[in-house]
Tab-separated table of C-alpha atoms and ligand atoms in Angstrom:
chain	number	residue	atom	x	y	z
A	5	UNK	CA	-20.911	-93.295	29.765
A	6	UNK	CA	-17.640	-95.251	30.132
A	7	UNK	CA	-16.121	-93.467	27.102
A	8	UNK	CA	-17.087	-90.037	28.022
A	9	UNK	CA	-14.455	-88.219	30.080
A	10	UNK	CA	-14.319	-84.803	31.893
A	11	UNK	CA	-11.015	-83.200	32.595
A	12	UNK	CA	-10.727	-79.684	34.376
A	13	UNK	CA	-8.943	-77.200	32.404
A	14	UNK	CA	-8.664	-74.122	34.710
A	15	UNK	CA	-12.226	-73.037	35.372
A	16	UNK	CA	-13.779	-74.995	32.687
A	17	UNK	CA	-14.350	-78.666	31.975
A	18	UNK	CA	-13.102	-80.463	28.890
A	19	UNK	CA	-15.827	-83.066	27.814
A	20	UNK	CA	-13.762	-85.670	25.814
A	21	UNK	CA	-15.414	-88.457	24.050
A	22	UNK	CA	-12.752	-89.886	21.488
A	23	UNK	CA	-14.947	-92.594	20.285
A	24	UNK	CA	-17.615	-89.984	19.362
A	25	UNK	CA	-14.957	-87.870	17.951
A	26	UNK	CA	-16.114	-85.120	20.205
A	27	UNK	CA	-14.542	-82.513	22.473
A	28	UNK	CA	-16.240	-79.513	24.033
A	29	UNK	CA	-15.439	-77.082	26.786
A	30	UNK	CA	-18.264	-76.409	29.219
A	31	UNK	CA	-18.915	-74.982	32.666
A	32	UNK	CA	-18.613	-77.272	35.704
A	33	UNK	CA	-22.391	-76.834	36.113
A	34	UNK	CA	-23.137	-77.818	32.820
A	35	UNK	CA	-20.803	-80.796	32.962
A	36	UNK	CA	-22.790	-82.071	36.109
A	37	UNK	CA	-26.102	-81.519	34.264
A	38	UNK	CA	-24.655	-83.359	31.427
A	39	UNK	CA	-23.658	-86.255	33.452
A	40	UNK	CA	-27.097	-86.514	35.230
A	41	UNK	CA	-28.902	-86.231	31.860
A	42	UNK	CA	-26.725	-89.065	30.413
A	43	UNK	CA	-27.211	-91.151	33.395
A	44	UNK	CA	-30.960	-90.808	33.645
A	45	UNK	CA	-31.871	-90.926	30.055
A	46	UNK	CA	-34.327	-87.845	30.455
A	47	UNK	CA	-34.960	-85.772	27.441
A	48	UNK	CA	-32.480	-82.938	27.221
A	49	UNK	CA	-34.461	-80.570	25.133
A	50	UNK	CA	-33.317	-78.364	22.505
A	51	UNK	CA	-30.363	-76.062	22.426
A	52	UNK	CA	-26.497	-76.706	22.609
A	53	UNK	CA	-26.924	-78.911	25.872
A	54	UNK	CA	-29.571	-80.978	24.047
A	55	UNK	CA	-27.358	-81.374	20.889
A	56	UNK	CA	-24.443	-82.447	23.017
A	57	UNK	CA	-26.482	-85.053	24.952
A	58	UNK	CA	-27.834	-86.354	21.630
A	59	UNK	CA	-24.433	-86.793	20.185
A	60	UNK	CA	-23.131	-88.446	23.244
A	61	UNK	CA	-26.081	-90.877	23.358
A	62	UNK	CA	-25.019	-92.333	19.969
A	63	UNK	CA	-23.852	-95.863	20.371
A	64	UNK	CA	-20.091	-96.376	19.756
A	65	UNK	CA	-17.955	-99.405	19.233
A	66	UNK	CA	-15.006	-99.704	21.364
A	67	UNK	CA	-11.821	-100.754	19.578
A	68	UNK	CA	-11.345	-104.474	20.031
A	69	UNK	CA	-8.450	-106.873	20.205
A	70	UNK	CA	-7.752	-109.137	17.129
A	71	UNK	CA	-9.677	-112.318	17.072
A	72	UNK	CA	-9.957	-115.285	14.686
A	73	UNK	CA	-7.503	-116.556	12.137
A	74	UNK	CA	-3.841	-115.242	12.429
A	75	UNK	CA	-2.935	-113.127	9.411
A	76	UNK	CA	0.345	-111.295	9.868
A	77	UNK	CA	-0.239	-107.492	9.608
A	78	UNK	CA	3.372	-106.951	8.833
A	79	UNK	CA	6.756	-108.479	8.750
A	80	UNK	CA	9.651	-107.217	10.907
A	81	UNK	CA	13.103	-108.380	10.085
A	82	UNK	CA	16.057	-107.997	12.576
A	83	UNK	CA	19.107	-108.747	10.334
A	84	UNK	CA	21.365	-108.390	13.384
A	85	UNK	CA	21.202	-107.326	17.020
A	86	UNK	CA	24.768	-105.966	16.728
A	87	UNK	CA	25.513	-102.366	16.087
A	88	UNK	CA	28.502	-100.114	14.955
A	89	UNK	CA	27.711	-97.564	17.610
A	90	UNK	CA	27.918	-97.820	21.298
A	91	UNK	CA	25.207	-95.474	22.323
A	92	UNK	CA	25.550	-94.684	26.101
A	93	UNK	CA	21.946	-95.571	26.946
A	94	UNK	CA	21.508	-98.672	24.856
A	95	UNK	CA	20.561	-101.984	26.580
A	96	UNK	CA	21.676	-104.063	23.588
A	97	UNK	CA	25.544	-103.290	24.195
A	98	UNK	CA	26.281	-106.323	26.401
A	99	UNK	CA	23.723	-108.844	25.266
A	100	UNK	CA	24.939	-112.145	23.879
A	101	UNK	CA	22.134	-111.860	21.361
A	102	UNK	CA	24.158	-109.134	19.470
A	103	UNK	CA	26.596	-111.989	18.041
A	104	UNK	CA	23.586	-113.456	15.913
A	105	UNK	CA	23.280	-112.420	12.337
A	106	UNK	CA	20.452	-113.536	10.054
A	107	UNK	CA	21.336	-115.745	7.253
A	108	UNK	CA	20.387	-114.965	3.695
A	109	UNK	CA	18.339	-118.267	3.571
A	110	UNK	CA	16.437	-117.263	6.702
A	111	UNK	CA	15.633	-113.674	5.342
A	112	UNK	CA	14.441	-115.448	1.916
A	113	UNK	CA	12.320	-117.999	3.886
A	114	UNK	CA	10.684	-115.119	6.083
A	115	UNK	CA	9.908	-112.927	3.019
A	116	UNK	CA	8.508	-115.866	1.114
A	117	UNK	CA	6.536	-117.005	4.136
A	118	UNK	CA	5.116	-113.454	4.752
A	119	UNK	CA	4.276	-112.879	1.095
A	120	UNK	CA	2.538	-116.195	0.815
A	121	UNK	CA	0.320	-115.267	3.750
A	122	UNK	CA	-0.529	-111.860	2.009
A	123	UNK	CA	-1.466	-113.762	-1.176
A	124	UNK	CA	-3.476	-116.379	0.764
A	125	UNK	CA	-5.461	-113.866	2.750
A	126	UNK	CA	-5.928	-111.446	-0.193
A	127	UNK	CA	-4.569	-108.596	1.601
A	128	UNK	CA	-4.035	-105.584	-0.766
A	129	UNK	CA	-0.980	-104.405	0.945
A	130	UNK	CA	2.318	-105.771	2.282
A	131	UNK	CA	4.594	-104.011	4.964
A	132	UNK	CA	8.124	-105.058	5.870
A	133	UNK	CA	10.031	-103.154	8.522
A	134	UNK	CA	13.733	-103.595	9.430
A	135	UNK	CA	14.924	-103.056	13.002
A	136	UNK	CA	18.153	-104.028	14.857
A	137	UNK	CA	20.585	-103.602	16.600
A	138	UNK	CA	21.590	-101.585	13.439
A	139	UNK	CA	20.017	-103.418	10.349
A	140	UNK	CA	22.447	-101.898	7.881
A	141	UNK	CA	25.247	-103.828	9.609
A	142	UNK	CA	24.040	-106.657	7.520
A	143	UNK	CA	23.049	-104.987	4.268
A	144	UNK	CA	22.981	-108.312	2.339
A	145	UNK	CA	19.829	-109.246	4.308
A	146	UNK	CA	18.160	-105.833	3.541
A	147	UNK	CA	19.069	-106.066	-0.111
A	148	UNK	CA	17.775	-109.661	-0.439
A	149	UNK	CA	14.568	-108.895	1.293
A	150	UNK	CA	13.852	-105.816	-0.561
A	151	UNK	CA	14.363	-107.180	-4.087
A	152	UNK	CA	12.528	-110.587	-3.195
A	153	UNK	CA	9.570	-108.732	-1.723
A	154	UNK	CA	9.371	-106.373	-4.606
A	155	UNK	CA	9.245	-109.279	-7.039
A	156	UNK	CA	6.711	-111.264	-4.960
A	157	UNK	CA	4.463	-108.095	-4.539
A	158	UNK	CA	4.406	-107.530	-8.327
A	159	UNK	CA	3.396	-111.264	-8.994
A	160	UNK	CA	0.714	-111.056	-6.216
A	161	UNK	CA	-0.428	-107.575	-7.395
A	162	UNK	CA	-0.418	-106.023	-3.924
A	163	UNK	CA	1.281	-102.692	-2.804
A	164	UNK	CA	4.283	-102.941	-0.654
A	165	UNK	CA	5.963	-100.474	1.889
A	166	UNK	CA	9.313	-100.689	3.545
A	167	UNK	CA	10.367	-99.016	6.735
A	168	UNK	CA	13.653	-99.042	8.555
A	169	UNK	CA	14.778	-97.802	12.077
A	170	UNK	CA	18.477	-96.935	11.712
A	171	UNK	CA	21.139	-95.045	13.403
A	172	UNK	CA	21.886	-93.500	10.022
A	173	UNK	CA	25.720	-93.994	9.849
A	174	UNK	CA	25.692	-95.817	6.663
A	175	UNK	CA	27.790	-94.822	3.674
A	176	UNK	CA	26.827	-92.141	1.352
A	177	UNK	CA	26.084	-94.677	-1.487
A	178	UNK	CA	23.731	-96.710	0.825
A	179	UNK	CA	22.170	-93.543	1.905
A	180	UNK	CA	21.097	-92.718	-1.765
A	181	UNK	CA	20.021	-96.350	-2.130
A	182	UNK	CA	17.751	-96.022	1.075
A	183	UNK	CA	16.384	-92.766	-0.156
A	184	UNK	CA	15.393	-94.456	-3.447
A	185	UNK	CA	14.083	-97.905	-2.100
A	186	UNK	CA	12.688	-97.561	1.320
A	187	UNK	CA	9.585	-95.641	2.030
A	188	UNK	CA	10.036	-94.430	5.643
A	189	UNK	CA	13.503	-93.912	7.508
A	190	UNK	CA	13.165	-93.591	11.213
A	191	UNK	CA	16.508	-91.983	11.932
A	192	UNK	CA	17.753	-92.022	15.498
A	193	UNK	CA	19.230	-88.484	15.786
A	194	UNK	CA	19.453	-86.897	19.202
A	195	UNK	CA	20.419	-83.307	18.113
A	196	UNK	CA	23.489	-81.107	17.414
A	197	UNK	CA	27.023	-82.399	17.466
A	198	UNK	CA	27.440	-82.137	21.196
A	199	UNK	CA	24.426	-83.958	22.116
A	200	UNK	CA	24.658	-86.685	19.422
A	201	UNK	CA	28.365	-87.363	19.952
A	202	UNK	CA	27.729	-87.627	23.782
A	203	UNK	CA	24.910	-89.797	23.434
A	204	UNK	CA	25.655	-91.890	20.379
A	205	UNK	CA	29.354	-92.490	19.821
A	206	UNK	CA	30.969	-95.130	17.729
A	207	UNK	CA	32.478	-98.130	19.540
A	208	UNK	CA	35.949	-96.479	19.569
A	209	UNK	CA	34.417	-93.465	21.314
A	210	UNK	CA	34.499	-91.043	18.272
A	211	UNK	CA	31.427	-89.141	17.322
A	212	UNK	CA	28.741	-90.170	14.776
A	213	UNK	CA	27.565	-86.695	14.237
A	214	UNK	CA	29.331	-86.003	10.914
A	215	UNK	CA	27.970	-89.252	9.170
A	216	UNK	CA	24.325	-88.888	10.511
A	217	UNK	CA	24.115	-85.091	9.551
A	218	UNK	CA	25.358	-85.851	5.970
A	219	UNK	CA	22.865	-88.777	5.699
A	220	UNK	CA	19.975	-86.699	7.236
A	221	UNK	CA	20.536	-84.032	4.552
A	222	UNK	CA	20.445	-86.696	1.728
A	223	UNK	CA	17.448	-88.331	3.149
A	224	UNK	CA	15.749	-84.902	3.597
A	225	UNK	CA	15.926	-84.353	-0.165
A	226	UNK	CA	14.660	-87.804	-1.019
A	227	UNK	CA	11.068	-88.801	-1.905
A	228	UNK	CA	10.736	-91.108	1.130
A	229	UNK	CA	9.397	-90.021	4.552
A	230	UNK	CA	12.095	-89.266	7.196
A	231	UNK	CA	11.268	-89.283	10.851
A	232	UNK	CA	13.822	-88.037	13.320
A	233	UNK	CA	13.576	-89.822	16.767
A	234	UNK	CA	15.477	-87.912	19.489
A	235	UNK	CA	16.192	-89.410	22.892
A	236	UNK	CA	15.801	-86.808	25.667
A	237	UNK	CA	17.485	-86.943	28.885
A	238	UNK	CA	17.316	-84.550	32.100
A	239	UNK	CA	20.332	-82.725	30.505
A	240	UNK	CA	18.563	-81.952	27.185
A	241	UNK	CA	15.018	-81.511	28.117
A	242	UNK	CA	15.423	-77.843	28.196
A	243	UNK	CA	17.021	-77.855	24.863
A	244	UNK	CA	14.097	-79.501	23.094
A	245	UNK	CA	12.908	-76.201	21.539
A	246	UNK	CA	16.527	-75.481	20.368
A	247	UNK	CA	17.001	-78.999	18.833
A	248	UNK	CA	13.499	-78.595	17.063
A	249	UNK	CA	14.612	-75.230	15.646
A	250	UNK	CA	18.015	-76.700	14.519
A	251	UNK	CA	16.417	-79.777	12.925
A	252	UNK	CA	14.131	-77.542	10.863
A	253	UNK	CA	16.749	-75.100	9.920
A	254	UNK	CA	19.273	-77.736	8.841
A	255	UNK	CA	17.178	-80.608	7.486
A	256	UNK	CA	13.618	-81.278	6.175
A	257	UNK	CA	12.229	-84.218	8.251
A	258	UNK	CA	8.641	-85.130	7.713
A	259	UNK	CA	8.242	-85.791	11.604
A	260	UNK	CA	10.223	-85.445	14.769
A	261	UNK	CA	9.459	-87.816	17.564
A	262	UNK	CA	10.911	-86.946	20.972
A	263	UNK	CA	11.234	-89.844	23.464
A	264	UNK	CA	12.249	-89.626	27.072
A	265	UNK	CA	15.274	-91.796	27.948
A	266	UNK	CA	14.346	-95.435	28.889
A	267	UNK	CA	16.870	-95.867	31.889
A	268	UNK	CA	19.179	-98.946	31.639
A	269	UNK	CA	22.288	-99.864	33.737
A	270	UNK	CA	24.360	-98.404	30.896
A	271	UNK	CA	22.636	-95.084	30.991
A	272	UNK	CA	22.960	-94.908	34.730
A	273	UNK	CA	26.736	-95.599	34.468
A	274	UNK	CA	26.883	-92.808	31.825
A	275	UNK	CA	25.141	-90.475	34.227
A	276	UNK	CA	22.195	-90.119	31.778
A	277	UNK	CA	18.810	-89.830	33.525
A	278	UNK	CA	15.163	-89.480	32.164
A	279	UNK	CA	13.839	-86.083	32.156
A	280	UNK	CA	11.326	-84.643	34.586
A	281	UNK	CA	7.855	-85.363	33.065
A	282	UNK	CA	6.579	-81.900	33.598
A	283	UNK	CA	9.544	-80.273	32.054
A	284	UNK	CA	9.264	-82.914	29.137
A	285	UNK	CA	5.717	-82.037	28.439
A	286	UNK	CA	6.283	-78.271	28.610
A	287	UNK	CA	9.370	-78.468	26.359
A	288	UNK	CA	7.658	-80.878	24.014
A	289	UNK	CA	4.863	-78.554	23.476
A	290	UNK	CA	7.244	-75.614	22.895
A	291	UNK	CA	9.093	-77.745	20.339
A	292	UNK	CA	5.978	-78.970	18.708
A	293	UNK	CA	4.781	-75.270	18.086
A	294	UNK	CA	8.239	-74.704	16.361
A	295	UNK	CA	8.135	-77.932	14.321
A	296	UNK	CA	4.486	-77.127	13.192
A	297	UNK	CA	5.562	-73.685	12.129
A	298	UNK	CA	8.073	-75.229	9.708
A	299	UNK	CA	5.422	-77.908	8.486
A	300	UNK	CA	7.143	-80.676	10.512
A	301	UNK	CA	4.854	-83.035	12.369
A	302	UNK	CA	5.708	-83.459	16.200
A	303	UNK	CA	5.138	-86.894	17.619
A	304	UNK	CA	4.983	-88.009	21.096
A	305	UNK	CA	3.425	-91.401	20.368
A	306	UNK	CA	1.429	-92.075	23.507
A	307	UNK	CA	-0.322	-88.698	23.028
A	308	UNK	CA	-1.254	-89.198	19.345
A	309	UNK	CA	-4.983	-88.192	19.633
A	310	UNK	CA	-5.686	-89.359	16.099
A	311	UNK	CA	-5.063	-93.080	17.210
A	312	UNK	CA	-7.941	-95.352	18.263
A	313	UNK	CA	-6.118	-98.528	19.280
A	314	UNK	CA	-6.062	-101.318	22.071
A	315	UNK	CA	-2.261	-101.641	21.862
A	316	UNK	CA	0.420	-99.154	21.390
A	317	UNK	CA	2.834	-101.087	19.121
A	318	UNK	CA	3.360	-104.182	17.172
A	319	UNK	CA	2.604	-106.287	20.080
A	320	UNK	CA	-1.033	-107.565	19.937
A	321	UNK	CA	-1.447	-106.354	16.296
A	322	UNK	CA	-0.311	-109.781	14.746
A	323	UNK	CA	2.862	-108.227	13.566
A	324	UNK	CA	5.669	-110.893	13.157
A	325	UNK	CA	9.353	-110.019	13.849
A	326	UNK	CA	11.906	-112.505	12.896
A	327	UNK	CA	15.023	-112.397	15.179
A	328	UNK	CA	18.257	-113.508	13.689
A	329	UNK	CA	18.128	-116.981	15.583
A	330	UNK	CA	14.899	-117.726	13.897
A	331	UNK	CA	12.551	-116.944	16.918
A	332	UNK	CA	9.339	-115.142	15.901
A	333	UNK	CA	8.415	-112.483	18.298
A	334	UNK	CA	5.823	-109.732	18.763
A	335	UNK	CA	8.285	-107.228	20.253
A	336	UNK	CA	11.576	-106.083	18.847
A	337	UNK	CA	13.338	-105.791	22.153
A	338	UNK	CA	15.882	-108.233	23.206
A	339	UNK	CA	14.217	-111.424	24.541
A	340	UNK	CA	16.058	-111.025	27.903
A	341	UNK	CA	14.362	-107.704	28.422
A	342	UNK	CA	10.781	-109.063	28.319
A	343	UNK	CA	11.720	-112.241	30.051
A	344	UNK	CA	13.129	-110.108	32.910
A	345	UNK	CA	9.553	-108.795	33.350
A	346	UNK	CA	8.048	-112.337	33.316
A	347	UNK	CA	6.624	-111.935	29.805
A	348	UNK	CA	6.780	-114.295	26.900
A	349	UNK	CA	6.340	-112.522	23.594
A	350	UNK	CA	7.357	-115.363	21.447
A	351	UNK	CA	4.923	-116.089	18.593
A	352	UNK	CA	6.590	-119.144	17.138
A	353	UNK	CA	9.669	-119.970	15.255
A	354	UNK	CA	11.312	-120.694	11.817
A	355	UNK	CA	12.732	-124.063	11.429
A	356	UNK	CA	15.896	-123.533	9.272
A	357	UNK	CA	16.451	-127.259	9.186
A	358	UNK	CA	12.971	-127.831	7.527
A	359	UNK	CA	13.199	-125.508	4.540
A	360	UNK	CA	12.461	-122.511	6.573
A	361	UNK	CA	8.946	-123.842	7.729
A	362	UNK	CA	7.288	-121.348	9.996
A	363	UNK	CA	5.485	-122.402	13.085
A	364	UNK	CA	3.018	-120.036	14.659
A	365	UNK	CA	1.949	-121.185	18.058
A	366	UNK	CA	-1.800	-120.564	18.256
A	367	UNK	CA	-1.690	-120.373	22.115
A	368	UNK	CA	0.954	-117.752	21.880
A	369	UNK	CA	-1.168	-115.655	19.412
A	370	UNK	CA	-3.962	-115.641	21.858
A	371	UNK	CA	-1.790	-114.850	24.782
A	372	UNK	CA	-0.170	-111.957	22.853
A	373	UNK	CA	-3.462	-110.566	21.763
A	374	UNK	CA	-4.302	-110.252	25.274
A	375	UNK	CA	-1.792	-107.627	25.763
A	376	UNK	CA	-4.093	-104.703	25.222
A	377	UNK	CA	-5.797	-101.940	27.093
A	378	UNK	CA	-8.948	-103.897	27.819
A	379	UNK	CA	-6.828	-105.855	30.167
A	380	UNK	CA	-4.999	-102.869	31.700
A	381	UNK	CA	-7.473	-101.995	34.555
A	382	UNK	CA	-5.209	-99.139	35.607
A	383	UNK	CA	-5.886	-97.232	32.325
A	384	UNK	CA	-9.708	-97.811	32.665
A	385	UNK	CA	-10.539	-94.310	33.713
A	386	UNK	CA	-7.987	-92.479	31.708
A	387	UNK	CA	-9.232	-90.234	28.979
A	388	UNK	CA	-5.962	-91.151	26.913
A	389	UNK	CA	-6.772	-94.985	27.016
A	390	UNK	CA	-7.653	-95.334	23.239
A	391	UNK	CA	-4.634	-93.338	22.188
A	392	UNK	CA	-1.905	-94.403	24.594
A	393	UNK	CA	-3.403	-97.786	25.174
A	394	UNK	CA	-1.154	-98.282	28.466
A	395	UNK	CA	2.082	-97.639	26.414
A	396	UNK	CA	4.861	-100.085	26.118
A	397	UNK	CA	3.981	-103.602	27.453
A	398	UNK	CA	7.607	-104.043	28.612
A	399	UNK	CA	8.851	-100.940	30.022
A	400	UNK	CA	5.864	-99.037	31.211
A	401	UNK	CA	5.053	-100.679	34.583
A	402	UNK	CA	1.633	-99.397	35.434
A	403	UNK	CA	0.594	-98.247	39.064
A	404	UNK	CA	-1.450	-100.536	41.279
A	405	UNK	CA	-3.939	-97.795	42.265
A	406	UNK	CA	-6.109	-95.793	40.113
A	407	UNK	CA	-4.394	-92.351	39.593
A	408	UNK	CA	-1.113	-93.627	40.633
A	409	UNK	CA	0.424	-92.179	37.530
A	410	UNK	CA	4.126	-92.279	36.845
A	411	UNK	CA	6.318	-89.949	34.793
A	412	UNK	CA	5.322	-91.577	31.534
A	413	UNK	CA	1.595	-91.076	32.384
A	414	UNK	CA	1.986	-87.561	33.603
A	415	UNK	CA	3.785	-86.391	30.253
A	416	UNK	CA	1.271	-88.372	28.165
A	417	UNK	CA	-1.617	-86.897	29.909
A	418	UNK	CA	-0.353	-83.217	29.503
A	419	UNK	CA	0.687	-83.616	25.955
A	420	UNK	CA	-2.523	-85.311	24.954
A	421	UNK	CA	-4.618	-82.728	26.643
A	422	UNK	CA	-2.673	-79.984	24.768
A	423	UNK	CA	-3.113	-81.806	21.646
A	424	UNK	CA	-6.934	-81.854	22.041
A	425	UNK	CA	-7.038	-78.122	23.022
A	426	UNK	CA	-4.881	-77.372	19.999
A	427	UNK	CA	-7.121	-79.322	17.579
A	428	UNK	CA	-10.098	-77.357	19.010
A	429	UNK	CA	-8.065	-74.044	18.238
A	430	UNK	CA	-8.135	-73.157	21.974
A	431	UNK	CA	-4.429	-72.286	22.018
A	432	UNK	CA	-4.690	-69.338	24.139
A	433	UNK	CA	-6.438	-71.276	26.818
A	434	UNK	CA	-3.793	-74.130	26.496
A	435	UNK	CA	-1.125	-71.409	26.926
A	436	UNK	CA	-2.501	-70.069	30.137
A	437	UNK	CA	-3.338	-73.648	31.470
A	438	UNK	CA	0.200	-74.651	30.836
A	439	UNK	CA	1.544	-71.580	32.882
A	440	UNK	CA	-0.877	-72.297	35.838
A	441	UNK	CA	0.884	-75.248	37.690
A	442	UNK	CA	-1.982	-75.715	40.089
A	443	UNK	CA	-4.519	-76.110	37.133
A	444	UNK	CA	-2.218	-78.381	35.315
A	445	UNK	CA	-1.893	-80.590	38.409
A	446	UNK	CA	-5.554	-80.808	38.800
A	447	UNK	CA	-5.960	-81.934	35.188
A	448	UNK	CA	-3.403	-84.592	35.616
A	449	UNK	CA	-3.998	-86.127	38.988
A	450	UNK	CA	-7.604	-87.178	38.615
A	451	UNK	CA	-7.670	-90.947	39.434
A	452	UNK	CA	-10.604	-91.302	36.851
A	453	UNK	CA	-11.536	-88.958	34.242
A	454	UNK	CA	-14.797	-90.576	33.544
A	455	UNK	CA	-17.695	-88.034	33.509
A	456	UNK	CA	-19.770	-90.811	35.491
A	457	UNK	CA	-17.171	-90.826	38.328
A	458	UNK	CA	-17.299	-87.048	38.686
A	459	UNK	CA	-18.875	-85.978	41.819
A	460	UNK	CA	-20.352	-82.664	42.877
A	461	UNK	CA	-16.938	-80.914	43.288
A	462	UNK	CA	-16.331	-81.076	39.530
B	297	LIG	S1	-3.147	-94.415	32.716
B	297	LIG	FE1	-1.133	-93.832	31.862
B	297	LIG	S2	-0.571	-95.644	30.631
B	297	LIG	FE2	-2.707	-95.730	30.893
B	297	LIG	S3	-3.642	-94.752	29.088
B	297	LIG	FE3	-3.437	-93.163	30.750
B	297	LIG	S4	-1.403	-92.289	30.292
B	297	LIG	FE4	-1.512	-94.211	29.190
B	298	LIG	S1	6.344	-103.891	23.956
B	298	LIG	FE1	7.420	-101.887	24.141
B	298	LIG	S2	9.511	-102.321	23.307
B	298	LIG	FE2	8.130	-104.031	22.661
B	298	LIG	S3	7.334	-103.388	20.687
B	298	LIG	FE3	5.924	-102.758	22.076
B	298	LIG	S4	6.420	-100.611	22.634
B	298	LIG	FE4	8.170	-101.588	21.463
């Protein structure tokens, strides 16, 4: 029963059992009958209710945290924490860490270590991601890592995939190279010129729009996957449908991910504030419909109902990220950001004075695997727990009381519910539900969505 949820959608109840891959809309009376039958174990008889009970009585296995031997699932390289832009919301701007640049020796040793692990474990696939700062500020590290990993993968006989998260301001020649050599490009691109230049200027204050628009066009024509990642503020939330339309008319991304601004002292100084969550959810859904009509996948990561996971991100997935100073971490944020929250996300370190020997700390591995939704009691009764998994371990501070949802929970819950109704082809109902604020609020503000916790008022 703990993985069977019931959420009111206007005058019906959405029964949602993600681990059974099941969703059904029923009347409140039927939902209570369903609860009682499941709790009592009584025979449910034939007919649609009986079928539903039978399906929901199937045993399911909850996603589990990783256990046992540490085998890196992917390698992340941070060539530098520095960047050529000075985005108005970026928390990296003032960090001392931005001065560090990864040496070529460290990049070589990290790739060799990772590919050795792939070979030793017999994994059929290797995965290398580049993050920053702006990774293309140190192109030599990317070139070396790509060529070395390709050679090692050919020797081992495994497949290999590269992904980069970039601001997309590289030269035209580098853009063609990227289109030809990297499999997925996640491009931070906030929208038309006025938005992009306001949010994401160069350090001298000039706009970055022209460079990124040119490169977004080149990448759109390449064979690789291109995701646009747009940061949304209170000022741009109402423009999400317009931004989606413009992205589709001007470019050909495979997916567009909209993310609400994560406030920093720098965004506060620039007068940029996060969007209202209700407005974000409404506008995301309007934008999603436009994107889908153009064959572009809309993404709001915490509401991806296809996911079944215990952690939202690399943390807890044995993903190893190598920082320019040789520290191995589970999270790509600056160390100071997670330390400020009292977290230690170090997995080990590379010893550059010992031929790049890599030390993984087993206690750190255990501790970081513990960052998972099983340990987030706040999320225990949320229907989205196996999709959102509690969100970012650093920046999403969960409430102390069940149902004490913050703006991130509110928008994740609305968008996930919309995604479920859309997947069920109940778009008309989804539309009327979204227009009915009282009904929407009833869906959002349930302290527990578990069917077993629903009382006679359901
Ligand atoms: S309670 Fe909030 S953080 Fe937890 S799973 Fe639900 S939406 Fe995500
Ligand atoms: S903890 Fe947050 S910032 Fe770090 S990798 Fe996960 S989602 Fe990203």
